[in-house]
Amino acid sequence: MKIKYFQSQVCVCAASTHLTYAKGRTEMKENMEIKVVTDKDKNFVMGIDKHVNDIGYANRVYTKSGYVIWAENQRIGVLSHCILWDNLPFMNFLFIIEEYRRKGFAKQAILHWENKMKNQGYKMTLISTQVDETAQHLYRKLGYVDCGGLVFNNTPFDQPMEMFFRKVL
C-alpha cells in the first residue's frame, strides 16, 4: 500500500495491488484521507463517539490514537485504537456517517490502520463489535477470526454481547 504523508499527520491512500482480493477487485477510495485527530476535530468526534470524554479525547490527540476519515473535503468517520498489554493494538471504535456506508471507506480505514500497526512492529490486531451490529461481517471478510466475547448483563455497561476478533498481520 502506498502512503503519502503530509505534515506527519495525514495520509492519502492510493490504489495498489496489495489491496486486491479474491474477486480480483481493488476497492480504493482515492479521495479518502485519514488524519490524526486534532483539537479542531473535537466537536465532530465527540458528537459521534459517546464513549469518550474530554480527558479521553485529549489523550487521543496526545497519543495520536484517534483518526478522522475524510472524503470530498469533509469529515465522514472516526477510528480510534489503544494498545493492550503494551503489544496488542485494539481498534475500539470505527464509525462512518450513514450516507458513506457500504462504499468501502470503513474497509480502507481498517486496512490503513492495520498497515500502520504492522509498520510499527505489531504482529496482531484486535477488533470488537456488538453481536447485533453488522460490522462483524466486514471484519471476517478482512481476515479477522472470532476469538471470544464479553457479556455485561446487569452492569452499568449493559449491552448486547461484545464480540472480539483477532488478525495476525
Short mmCIF file of C-alpha atoms in Angstrom, two decimals:
data_model
loop_
_atom_site.label_atom_id
_atom_site.label_comp_id
_atom_site.label_asym_id
_atom_site.label_seq_id
_atom_site.Cartn_x
_atom_site.Cartn_y
_atom_site.Cartn_z
CA MET A 1 0.00 0.00 0.00
CA LYS A 2 1.40 3.39 -0.91
CA ILE A 3 1.02 6.01 1.76
CA LYS A 4 1.94 9.65 1.37
CA TYR A 5 2.49 11.70 4.49
CA PHE A 6 1.85 15.42 4.81
CA GLN A 7 2.79 17.28 8.00
CA SER A 8 3.33 13.82 9.55
CA GLN A 9 -0.35 13.62 10.47
CA VAL A 10 -2.18 12.98 7.20
CA CYS A 11 -2.09 10.06 4.82
CA VAL A 12 -3.72 9.69 1.46
CA CYS A 13 -4.49 6.14 0.40
CA ALA A 14 -3.64 5.26 -3.19
CA ALA A 15 -4.55 2.16 -5.18
CA SER A 16 -2.16 -0.77 -5.32
CA THR A 17 -2.28 -4.49 -5.99
CA HIS A 18 -1.73 -5.10 -2.26
CA LEU A 19 -5.46 -4.44 -1.82
CA THR A 20 -6.69 -6.85 -4.49
CA TYR A 21 -8.92 -9.58 -3.11
CA ALA A 22 -10.25 -12.95 -4.24
CA LYS A 23 -12.62 -11.47 -6.80
CA GLY A 24 -9.76 -9.52 -8.37
CA ARG A 25 -11.21 -6.17 -7.36
CA THR A 26 -9.37 -3.31 -5.78
CA GLU A 27 -11.70 -1.09 -3.80
CA MET A 28 -9.74 2.07 -3.13
CA LYS A 29 -11.21 5.38 -2.24
CA GLU A 30 -8.78 7.70 -3.95
CA ASN A 31 -10.41 10.78 -2.46
CA MET A 32 -10.21 9.40 1.08
CA GLU A 33 -7.84 10.79 3.69
CA ILE A 34 -7.18 9.55 7.19
CA LYS A 35 -5.94 12.28 9.51
CA VAL A 36 -4.79 12.02 13.10
CA VAL A 37 -7.30 13.83 15.34
CA THR A 38 -6.56 17.37 16.43
CA ASP A 39 -8.33 19.79 18.73
CA LYS A 40 -10.20 21.08 15.67
CA ASP A 41 -11.93 17.68 15.29
CA LYS A 42 -13.22 17.52 18.88
CA ASN A 43 -16.86 18.53 18.22
CA PHE A 44 -17.15 16.14 15.28
CA VAL A 45 -15.60 13.19 17.11
CA MET A 46 -17.41 13.73 20.41
CA GLY A 47 -20.69 14.22 18.55
CA ILE A 48 -20.28 10.68 17.21
CA ASP A 49 -18.32 8.82 19.88
CA LYS A 50 -20.37 8.95 23.08
CA HIS A 51 -17.80 6.76 24.88
CA VAL A 52 -15.11 9.44 25.05
CA ASN A 53 -14.96 12.36 27.47
CA ASP A 54 -12.75 15.48 27.39
CA ILE A 55 -9.82 13.73 29.07
CA GLY A 56 -10.10 10.71 26.77
CA TYR A 57 -10.22 12.95 23.72
CA ALA A 58 -7.15 14.90 24.84
CA ASN A 59 -5.39 11.56 25.27
CA ARG A 60 -6.28 10.53 21.69
CA VAL A 61 -4.79 13.78 20.40
CA TYR A 62 -1.65 13.40 22.51
CA THR A 63 -1.06 9.70 21.70
CA LYS A 64 -2.21 10.02 18.06
CA SER A 65 -4.56 7.08 18.63
CA GLY A 66 -7.60 8.64 17.00
CA TYR A 67 -8.24 9.37 13.36
CA VAL A 68 -10.81 11.27 11.32
CA ILE A 69 -11.76 9.81 7.96
CA TRP A 70 -12.27 12.44 5.25
CA ALA A 71 -13.88 12.28 1.80
CA GLU A 72 -14.96 15.05 -0.52
CA ASN A 73 -13.23 17.56 1.79
CA GLN A 74 -15.45 16.71 4.74
CA ARG A 75 -15.28 14.51 7.81
CA ILE A 76 -17.15 11.26 7.24
CA GLY A 77 -15.94 8.97 10.01
CA VAL A 78 -13.88 8.23 13.08
CA LEU A 79 -11.48 5.43 14.04
CA SER A 80 -9.69 5.06 17.36
CA HIS A 81 -7.47 2.46 18.97
CA CYS A 82 -5.43 1.69 22.04
CA ILE A 83 -2.60 -0.69 22.77
CA LEU A 84 -3.44 -3.53 25.16
CA TRP A 85 -0.68 -5.06 27.30
CA ASP A 86 1.84 -2.79 25.55
CA ASN A 87 1.87 -5.02 22.46
CA LEU A 88 -1.63 -5.61 21.05
CA PRO A 89 -3.35 -2.87 19.02
CA PHE A 90 -7.10 -2.85 19.66
CA MET A 91 -9.38 -0.83 17.38
CA ASN A 92 -12.04 0.19 19.86
CA PHE A 93 -14.15 2.50 17.68
CA LEU A 94 -14.99 2.79 13.99
CA PHE A 95 -17.87 4.87 12.68
CA ILE A 96 -18.77 6.02 9.17
CA ILE A 97 -21.61 8.51 8.59
CA GLU A 98 -24.67 6.75 7.18
CA GLU A 99 -24.57 8.20 3.65
CA TYR A 100 -20.96 6.99 3.19
CA ARG A 101 -21.51 3.44 4.40
CA ARG A 102 -21.17 0.41 2.12
CA LYS A 103 -18.82 2.36 -0.17
CA GLY A 104 -15.53 0.91 1.06
CA PHE A 105 -14.48 3.67 3.45
CA ALA A 106 -14.54 1.50 6.59
CA LYS A 107 -12.62 -1.24 4.80
CA GLN A 108 -9.96 1.20 3.65
CA ALA A 109 -9.68 2.76 7.11
CA ILE A 110 -9.16 -0.68 8.67
CA LEU A 111 -6.56 -1.66 6.06
CA HIS A 112 -4.73 1.62 6.62
CA TRP A 113 -4.77 1.10 10.39
CA GLU A 114 -3.53 -2.49 10.05
CA ASN A 115 -0.68 -1.35 7.81
CA LYS A 116 0.25 1.38 10.27
CA MET A 117 0.30 -1.13 13.14
CA LYS A 118 2.35 -3.62 11.14
CA ASN A 119 4.88 -0.91 10.22
CA GLN A 120 5.22 -0.13 13.93
CA GLY A 121 6.21 -3.75 14.57
CA TYR A 122 2.98 -5.19 15.91
CA LYS A 123 2.22 -8.81 14.96
CA MET A 124 -1.53 -8.96 15.54
CA THR A 125 -4.57 -6.69 15.87
CA LEU A 126 -7.81 -6.97 17.80
CA ILE A 127 -11.24 -5.55 16.90
CA SER A 128 -14.64 -5.84 18.55
CA THR A 129 -18.30 -5.18 17.82
CA GLN A 130 -21.62 -5.93 19.44
CA VAL A 131 -23.33 -9.13 18.26
CA ASP A 132 -26.25 -7.11 16.90
CA GLU A 133 -24.05 -4.97 14.64
CA THR A 134 -23.23 -5.82 11.02
CA ALA A 135 -19.54 -4.82 11.23
CA GLN A 136 -18.70 -8.40 12.17
CA HIS A 137 -19.28 -9.46 8.55
CA LEU A 138 -16.76 -6.91 7.23
CA TYR A 139 -14.21 -7.95 9.84
CA ARG A 140 -14.46 -11.60 8.81
CA LYS A 141 -14.13 -10.67 5.11
CA LEU A 142 -10.90 -8.85 6.01
CA GLY A 143 -9.49 -12.00 7.62
CA TYR A 144 -10.43 -11.46 11.25
CA VAL A 145 -11.21 -14.56 13.28
CA ASP A 146 -13.70 -14.74 16.15
CA CYS A 147 -11.83 -15.06 19.44
CA GLY A 148 -14.32 -14.51 22.24
CA GLY A 149 -16.82 -12.16 23.76
CA LEU A 150 -17.82 -10.23 26.85
CA VAL A 151 -21.27 -10.12 28.40
CA PHE A 152 -22.16 -7.10 30.52
CA ASN A 153 -25.68 -8.06 31.66
CA ASN A 154 -26.81 -6.41 34.92
CA THR A 155 -23.87 -3.98 34.98
CA PRO A 156 -23.60 -0.23 34.37
CA PHE A 157 -22.44 -1.19 30.83
CA ASP A 158 -25.46 -3.34 29.95
CA GLN A 159 -25.45 -4.04 26.19
CA PRO A 160 -25.58 -7.00 23.80
CA MET A 161 -22.51 -9.24 23.93
CA GLU A 162 -19.29 -7.64 22.65
CA MET A 163 -17.60 -10.00 20.16
CA PHE A 164 -13.82 -9.91 19.69
CA PHE A 165 -11.86 -10.70 16.54
CA ARG A 166 -8.12 -11.15 16.01
CA LYS A 167 -5.94 -10.97 12.93
CA VAL A 168 -2.29 -11.93 12.57
CA LEU A 169 -0.61 -9.28 10.45
#
